[in-house]
mmCIF file of C-alpha atoms in Angstrom:
data_model
loop_
_atom_site.group_PDB
_atom_site.id
_atom_site.type_symbol
_atom_site.label_atom_id
_atom_site.label_comp_id
_atom_site.label_asym_id
_atom_site.label_seq_id
_atom_site.Cartn_x
_atom_site.Cartn_y
_atom_site.Cartn_z
ATOM 1 C CA UNK A 1085 25.533 82.361 -82.381
ATOM 2 C CA UNK A 1086 24.640 82.731 -78.657
ATOM 3 C CA UNK A 1087 27.642 85.643 -78.806
ATOM 4 C CA UNK A 1088 27.067 87.148 -81.761
ATOM 5 C CA UNK A 1089 23.619 87.857 -80.991
ATOM 6 C CA UNK A 1090 24.701 89.689 -77.252
ATOM 7 C CA UNK A 1091 27.259 91.344 -79.902
ATOM 8 C CA UNK A 1092 25.503 92.811 -81.996
ATOM 9 C CA UNK A 1093 21.518 92.166 -81.957
ATOM 10 C CA UNK A 1094 19.572 91.146 -85.135
ATOM 11 C CA UNK A 1095 15.996 92.186 -83.455
ATOM 12 C CA UNK A 1096 16.238 94.365 -80.066
ATOM 13 C CA UNK A 1097 15.639 97.986 -78.925
ATOM 14 C CA UNK A 1098 19.529 98.267 -78.162
ATOM 15 C CA UNK A 1099 22.322 97.534 -79.970
ATOM 16 C CA UNK A 1100 24.646 95.239 -77.632
ATOM 17 C CA UNK A 1101 22.810 91.911 -75.326
ATOM 18 C CA UNK A 1102 25.671 91.613 -72.339
ATOM 19 C CA UNK A 1103 23.824 88.735 -71.576
ATOM 20 C CA UNK A 1104 24.128 86.504 -74.185
ATOM 21 C CA UNK A 1105 27.416 87.650 -75.226
ATOM 22 C CA UNK A 1106 28.922 86.638 -71.738
ATOM 23 C CA UNK A 1107 26.890 83.760 -71.597
ATOM 24 C CA UNK A 1108 28.835 82.680 -74.888
ATOM 25 C CA UNK A 1109 32.292 83.603 -73.280
ATOM 26 C CA UNK A 1110 30.922 81.514 -70.588
ATOM 27 C CA UNK A 1111 30.194 78.376 -73.276
ATOM 28 C CA UNK A 1112 34.051 79.430 -74.593
ATOM 29 C CA UNK A 1113 35.528 79.235 -71.542
ATOM 30 C CA UNK A 1114 34.025 75.287 -71.069
ATOM 31 C CA UNK A 1115 35.210 74.176 -74.634
ATOM 32 C CA UNK A 1116 38.632 75.593 -73.407
ATOM 33 C CA UNK A 1117 38.737 73.415 -70.036
ATOM 34 C CA UNK A 1118 37.001 70.680 -71.617
ATOM 35 C CA UNK A 1119 39.181 70.483 -74.704
ATOM 36 C CA UNK A 1120 43.058 71.398 -73.794
ATOM 37 C CA UNK A 1121 44.626 69.970 -76.627
ATOM 38 C CA UNK A 1122 42.443 72.499 -79.193
ATOM 39 C CA UNK A 1123 44.025 75.352 -80.500
ATOM 40 C CA UNK A 1124 41.149 76.513 -82.215
ATOM 41 C CA UNK A 1125 38.757 76.182 -78.685
ATOM 42 C CA UNK A 1126 41.199 79.324 -77.512
ATOM 43 C CA UNK A 1127 40.862 80.604 -80.702
ATOM 44 C CA UNK A 1128 37.486 81.343 -79.915
ATOM 45 C CA UNK A 1129 37.484 82.542 -76.781
ATOM 46 C CA UNK A 1130 39.934 84.538 -78.245
ATOM 47 C CA UNK A 1131 38.138 85.487 -80.945
ATOM 48 C CA UNK A 1132 35.743 86.448 -77.770
ATOM 49 C CA UNK A 1133 36.920 88.765 -75.527
ATOM 50 C CA UNK A 1134 39.300 90.855 -77.821
ATOM 51 C CA UNK A 1135 35.690 91.268 -79.707
ATOM 52 C CA UNK A 1136 33.903 92.113 -76.333
ATOM 53 C CA UNK A 1137 36.740 94.142 -74.871
ATOM 54 C CA UNK A 1138 35.540 97.540 -76.636
ATOM 55 C CA UNK A 1139 31.686 96.814 -75.664
ATOM 56 C CA UNK A 1140 31.949 100.228 -73.518
ATOM 57 C CA UNK A 1141 33.372 101.941 -76.755
ATOM 58 C CA UNK A 1142 30.097 100.643 -78.527
ATOM 59 C CA UNK A 1143 27.949 102.831 -77.963
ATOM 60 C CA UNK A 1144 26.573 106.080 -76.606
ATOM 61 C CA UNK A 1145 25.137 106.524 -73.401
ATOM 62 C CA UNK A 1146 21.606 107.367 -75.036
ATOM 63 C CA UNK A 1147 22.290 103.705 -77.083
ATOM 64 C CA UNK A 1148 23.445 105.378 -80.281
ATOM 65 C CA UNK A 1149 26.149 103.545 -82.435
ATOM 66 C CA UNK A 1150 29.834 103.912 -82.261
ATOM 67 C CA UNK A 1151 32.080 102.898 -85.459
ATOM 68 C CA UNK A 1152 35.121 101.128 -84.947
ATOM 69 C CA UNK A 1153 37.507 104.514 -86.219
ATOM 70 C CA UNK A 1154 35.565 106.535 -83.349
ATOM 71 C CA UNK A 1155 35.590 104.834 -80.695
ATOM 72 C CA UNK A 1156 37.122 105.894 -77.510
ATOM 73 C CA UNK A 1157 40.064 103.125 -77.255
ATOM 74 C CA UNK A 1158 40.835 104.201 -73.067
ATOM 75 C CA UNK A 1159 37.296 102.887 -72.624
ATOM 76 C CA UNK A 1160 38.178 99.089 -74.300
ATOM 77 C CA UNK A 1161 38.838 96.730 -71.870
ATOM 78 C CA UNK A 1162 42.981 95.791 -70.778
ATOM 79 C CA UNK A 1163 42.291 92.868 -69.094
ATOM 80 C CA UNK A 1164 40.046 91.087 -72.049
ATOM 81 C CA UNK A 1165 42.667 92.501 -74.689
ATOM 82 C CA UNK A 1166 45.933 90.612 -72.217
ATOM 83 C CA UNK A 1167 43.954 87.485 -71.937
ATOM 84 C CA UNK A 1168 42.667 87.258 -75.933
ATOM 85 C CA UNK A 1169 46.290 87.962 -77.241
ATOM 86 C CA UNK A 1170 47.508 85.564 -74.367
ATOM 87 C CA UNK A 1171 45.167 82.794 -75.548
ATOM 88 C CA UNK A 1172 46.613 83.847 -79.476
ATOM 89 C CA UNK A 1173 50.064 83.608 -78.707
ATOM 90 C CA UNK A 1174 48.719 79.968 -76.809
ATOM 91 C CA UNK A 1175 47.236 79.264 -79.282
ATOM 92 C CA UNK A 1176 49.574 79.724 -82.616
ATOM 93 C CA UNK A 1177 51.758 78.231 -80.796
ATOM 94 C CA UNK A 1178 49.863 74.580 -81.150
ATOM 95 C CA UNK A 1179 50.502 74.430 -84.747
ATOM 96 C CA UNK A 1180 46.960 73.395 -85.849
ATOM 97 C CA UNK A 1181 45.886 76.189 -87.798
ATOM 98 C CA UNK A 1182 42.247 76.870 -87.833
ATOM 99 C CA UNK A 1183 39.506 80.174 -88.926
ATOM 100 C CA UNK A 1184 39.197 80.718 -85.015
ATOM 101 C CA UNK A 1185 42.374 81.252 -84.229
ATOM 102 C CA UNK A 1186 42.511 83.498 -88.290
ATOM 103 C CA UNK A 1187 39.570 85.717 -86.298
ATOM 104 C CA UNK A 1188 40.893 86.359 -83.412
ATOM 105 C CA UNK A 1189 44.292 86.967 -84.854
ATOM 106 C CA UNK A 1190 41.928 89.643 -87.045
ATOM 107 C CA UNK A 1191 40.921 91.418 -83.839
ATOM 108 C CA UNK A 1192 44.327 91.167 -81.601
ATOM 109 C CA UNK A 1193 45.406 93.468 -84.632
ATOM 110 C CA UNK A 1194 42.805 95.789 -84.242
ATOM 111 C CA UNK A 1195 42.821 95.561 -80.242
ATOM 112 C CA UNK A 1196 46.806 96.265 -80.105
ATOM 113 C CA UNK A 1197 46.517 99.727 -82.354
ATOM 114 C CA UNK A 1198 46.628 102.683 -80.149
ATOM 115 C CA UNK A 1199 44.803 104.659 -83.062
ATOM 116 C CA UNK A 1200 42.888 103.822 -85.821
ATOM 117 C CA UNK A 1201 45.363 105.177 -88.241
ATOM 118 C CA UNK A 1202 48.172 102.365 -86.258
ATOM 119 C CA UNK A 1203 45.900 99.687 -87.325
ATOM 120 C CA UNK A 1204 48.232 97.015 -89.604
ATOM 121 C CA UNK A 1205 45.002 96.951 -92.427
ATOM 122 C CA UNK A 1206 47.664 95.492 -94.484
ATOM 123 C CA UNK A 1207 47.930 92.518 -92.446
ATOM 124 C CA UNK A 1208 44.433 91.910 -91.472
ATOM 125 C CA UNK A 1209 43.985 92.039 -95.337
ATOM 126 C CA UNK A 1210 46.485 88.644 -95.465
ATOM 127 C CA UNK A 1211 44.944 87.411 -92.956
ATOM 128 C CA UNK A 1212 41.600 87.487 -94.693
ATOM 129 C CA UNK A 1213 42.999 85.482 -97.713
ATOM 130 C CA UNK A 1214 43.601 83.056 -95.576
ATOM 131 C CA UNK A 1215 40.203 83.211 -93.521
ATOM 132 C CA UNK A 1216 38.857 82.340 -96.992
ATOM 133 C CA UNK A 1217 40.638 79.253 -98.037
ATOM 134 C CA UNK A 1218 39.121 77.988 -94.539
ATOM 135 C CA UNK A 1219 35.681 79.553 -94.651
ATOM 136 C CA UNK A 1220 35.201 80.772 -98.358
ATOM 137 C CA UNK A 1221 31.776 82.202 -97.438
ATOM 138 C CA UNK A 1222 30.016 86.159 -99.052
ATOM 139 C CA UNK A 1223 29.890 87.614 -95.856
ATOM 140 C CA UNK A 1224 34.136 86.096 -94.651
ATOM 141 C CA UNK A 1225 34.327 87.084 -98.580
ATOM 142 C CA UNK A 1226 32.716 91.463 -98.137
ATOM 143 C CA UNK A 1227 35.410 91.460 -94.960
ATOM 144 C CA UNK A 1228 38.265 90.679 -97.344
ATOM 145 C CA UNK A 1229 37.273 93.114 -99.565
ATOM 146 C CA UNK A 1230 36.927 95.724 -97.032
ATOM 147 C CA UNK A 1231 40.018 95.086 -95.811
ATOM 148 C CA UNK A 1232 41.941 95.247 -99.203
ATOM 149 C CA UNK A 1233 40.758 98.331 -99.958
ATOM 150 C CA UNK A 1234 41.588 99.633 -96.748
ATOM 151 C CA UNK A 1235 45.037 98.461 -97.636
ATOM 152 C CA UNK A 1236 45.349 98.716 -100.808
ATOM 153 C CA UNK A 1237 42.787 101.200 -102.945
ATOM 154 C CA UNK A 1238 39.280 101.970 -101.742
ATOM 155 C CA UNK A 1239 38.184 101.605 -105.138
ATOM 156 C CA UNK A 1240 40.172 97.190 -105.330
ATOM 157 C CA UNK A 1241 37.316 97.195 -103.175
ATOM 158 C CA UNK A 1242 34.006 98.231 -104.473
ATOM 159 C CA UNK A 1243 35.116 96.088 -107.664
ATOM 160 C CA UNK A 1244 35.004 93.151 -105.816
ATOM 161 C CA UNK A 1245 31.797 94.162 -103.799
ATOM 162 C CA UNK A 1246 30.631 94.484 -106.714
ATOM 163 C CA UNK A 1247 31.655 91.425 -107.881
ATOM 164 C CA UNK A 1248 29.281 89.662 -104.970
ATOM 165 C CA UNK A 1249 26.785 91.653 -105.803
ATOM 166 C CA UNK A 1250 26.400 89.823 -108.595
ATOM 167 C CA UNK A 1251 26.137 87.033 -106.983
ATOM 168 C CA UNK A 1252 23.110 87.250 -105.068
ATOM 169 C CA UNK A 1253 24.007 85.645 -101.946
ATOM 170 C CA UNK A 1254 24.006 89.095 -100.073
ATOM 171 C CA UNK A 1255 20.928 89.947 -101.224
ATOM 172 C CA UNK A 1256 18.816 90.668 -98.073
ATOM 173 C CA UNK A 1257 22.458 91.300 -95.523
ATOM 174 C CA UNK A 1258 22.567 94.480 -94.425
ATOM 175 C CA UNK A 1259 26.533 95.118 -94.279
ATOM 176 C CA UNK A 1260 27.048 94.684 -97.541
ATOM 177 C CA UNK A 1261 25.663 98.196 -98.793
ATOM 178 C CA UNK A 1262 26.353 99.740 -95.618
ATOM 179 C CA UNK A 1263 29.740 98.516 -96.698
ATOM 180 C CA UNK A 1264 29.748 100.361 -99.583
ATOM 181 C CA UNK A 1265 28.104 102.928 -98.881
ATOM 182 C CA UNK A 1266 30.813 103.832 -96.073
ATOM 183 C CA UNK A 1267 34.211 103.388 -99.142
ATOM 184 C CA UNK A 1268 31.801 105.600 -101.288
ATOM 185 C CA UNK A 1269 31.664 108.172 -98.870
ATOM 186 C CA UNK A 1270 35.580 107.695 -98.214
ATOM 187 C CA UNK A 1271 35.247 108.820 -102.033
ATOM 188 C CA UNK A 1272 33.351 111.476 -101.553
ATOM 189 C CA UNK A 1273 30.806 110.266 -103.757
ATOM 190 C CA UNK A 1274 28.619 110.980 -101.065
ATOM 191 C CA UNK A 1275 24.988 110.346 -103.732
ATOM 192 C CA UNK A 1276 25.906 107.294 -104.438
ATOM 193 C CA UNK A 1277 26.806 106.729 -101.003
ATOM 194 C CA UNK A 1278 23.948 108.122 -99.859
ATOM 195 C CA UNK A 1279 21.508 105.879 -102.314
ATOM 196 C CA UNK A 1280 23.707 102.938 -101.137
ATOM 197 C CA UNK A 1281 23.015 104.055 -97.092
ATOM 198 C CA UNK A 1282 19.004 104.244 -97.819
ATOM 199 C CA UNK A 1283 19.971 100.642 -99.032
ATOM 200 C CA UNK A 1284 21.344 99.231 -95.747
ATOM 201 C CA UNK A 1285 18.485 100.878 -94.115
ATOM 202 C CA UNK A 1286 15.638 99.511 -95.832
ATOM 203 C CA UNK A 1287 17.377 95.907 -94.370
ATOM 204 C CA UNK A 1288 18.998 97.044 -90.920
ATOM 205 C CA UNK A 1289 16.434 95.355 -88.387
ATOM 206 C CA UNK A 1290 18.387 96.857 -85.205
ATOM 207 C CA UNK A 1291 17.303 100.389 -83.995
ATOM 208 C CA UNK A 1292 20.974 101.314 -83.474
ATOM 209 C CA UNK A 1293 22.148 100.482 -86.342
ATOM 210 C CA UNK A 1294 19.345 101.823 -88.715
ATOM 211 C CA UNK A 1295 19.961 105.237 -86.282
ATOM 212 C CA UNK A 1296 23.676 105.247 -87.098
ATOM 213 C CA UNK A 1297 22.768 104.692 -90.935
ATOM 214 C CA UNK A 1298 20.565 107.350 -90.788
ATOM 215 C CA UNK A 1299 22.988 109.782 -89.765
ATOM 216 C CA UNK A 1300 25.442 108.829 -92.010
ATOM 217 C CA UNK A 1301 23.346 109.273 -95.533
ATOM 218 C CA UNK A 1302 21.852 112.376 -94.352
ATOM 219 C CA UNK A 1303 25.565 113.496 -93.494
ATOM 220 C CA UNK A 1304 26.071 112.885 -97.600
ATOM 221 C CA UNK A 1305 23.017 114.773 -98.653
ATOM 222 C CA UNK A 1306 23.996 117.553 -96.462
ATOM 223 C CA UNK A 1307 27.775 117.203 -97.534
ATOM 224 C CA UNK A 1308 26.531 116.754 -101.363
ATOM 225 C CA UNK A 1309 27.608 119.715 -104.055
ATOM 226 C CA UNK A 1310 24.450 118.867 -105.664
ATOM 227 C CA UNK A 1311 21.343 121.862 -105.140
ATOM 228 C CA UNK A 1312 18.811 123.524 -107.220
ATOM 229 C CA UNK A 1313 17.455 119.859 -108.605
ATOM 230 C CA UNK A 1314 20.762 119.431 -111.456
ATOM 231 C CA UNK A 1315 21.474 116.153 -109.296
ATOM 232 C CA UNK A 1316 19.321 113.306 -109.268
ATOM 233 C CA UNK A 1317 17.901 111.932 -105.772
ATOM 234 C CA UNK A 1318 19.614 109.003 -104.301
ATOM 235 C CA UNK A 1319 17.779 105.917 -105.127
ATOM 236 C CA UNK A 1320 18.124 102.239 -103.913
ATOM 237 C CA UNK A 1321 17.260 99.050 -105.386
ATOM 238 C CA UNK A 1322 13.455 98.844 -103.931
ATOM 239 C CA UNK A 1323 12.295 102.674 -105.126
#
């Protein structure tokens, strides 16, 4: 929880809290030291290192959020990636699988992709299926849906997200409409994407994330084929 708040602050002026991320990593290192026979401790530390390796590329000098596929991968920390990959390998060799190791393996695949197009979404999707067996939560299910869409069809991801929406457990989770909006944008369904972006903006608490979502919504509005009032304005569920 400490690391997550450092990686993506929920209610702070900036996107990142490097002090909290560093403290989370310190505690994970301590867990590995105290529990040398625990594969999951190694998996947790690997997950944090591989995730934190992208920190320098996650925002602009002005503090604006940069999504994964637009990041300058040359700015990723090679030292953290190298250590994280080694820890993943060491943990897997212990043959005591667990959810942190699976999440670390997913992060490792992202870290090893030289370009967004090189990302092994098929393998990531399979790993999320495995993670769902360990932690069948709506948030993991949402990530699994997106991974499935990136590895097969975007429509399949939208259908899965619709089922998650029906459950209502992520009704206040801004990444659900944000993920839906991104898939709709990629499909060219810009009016629908703008509506989902608006819903995500209403739920997001971090200013940097809100500004990013607002930029995406504005892009959809500019690119929309609707003009002269021939299409209805995007509306969120709260309108």
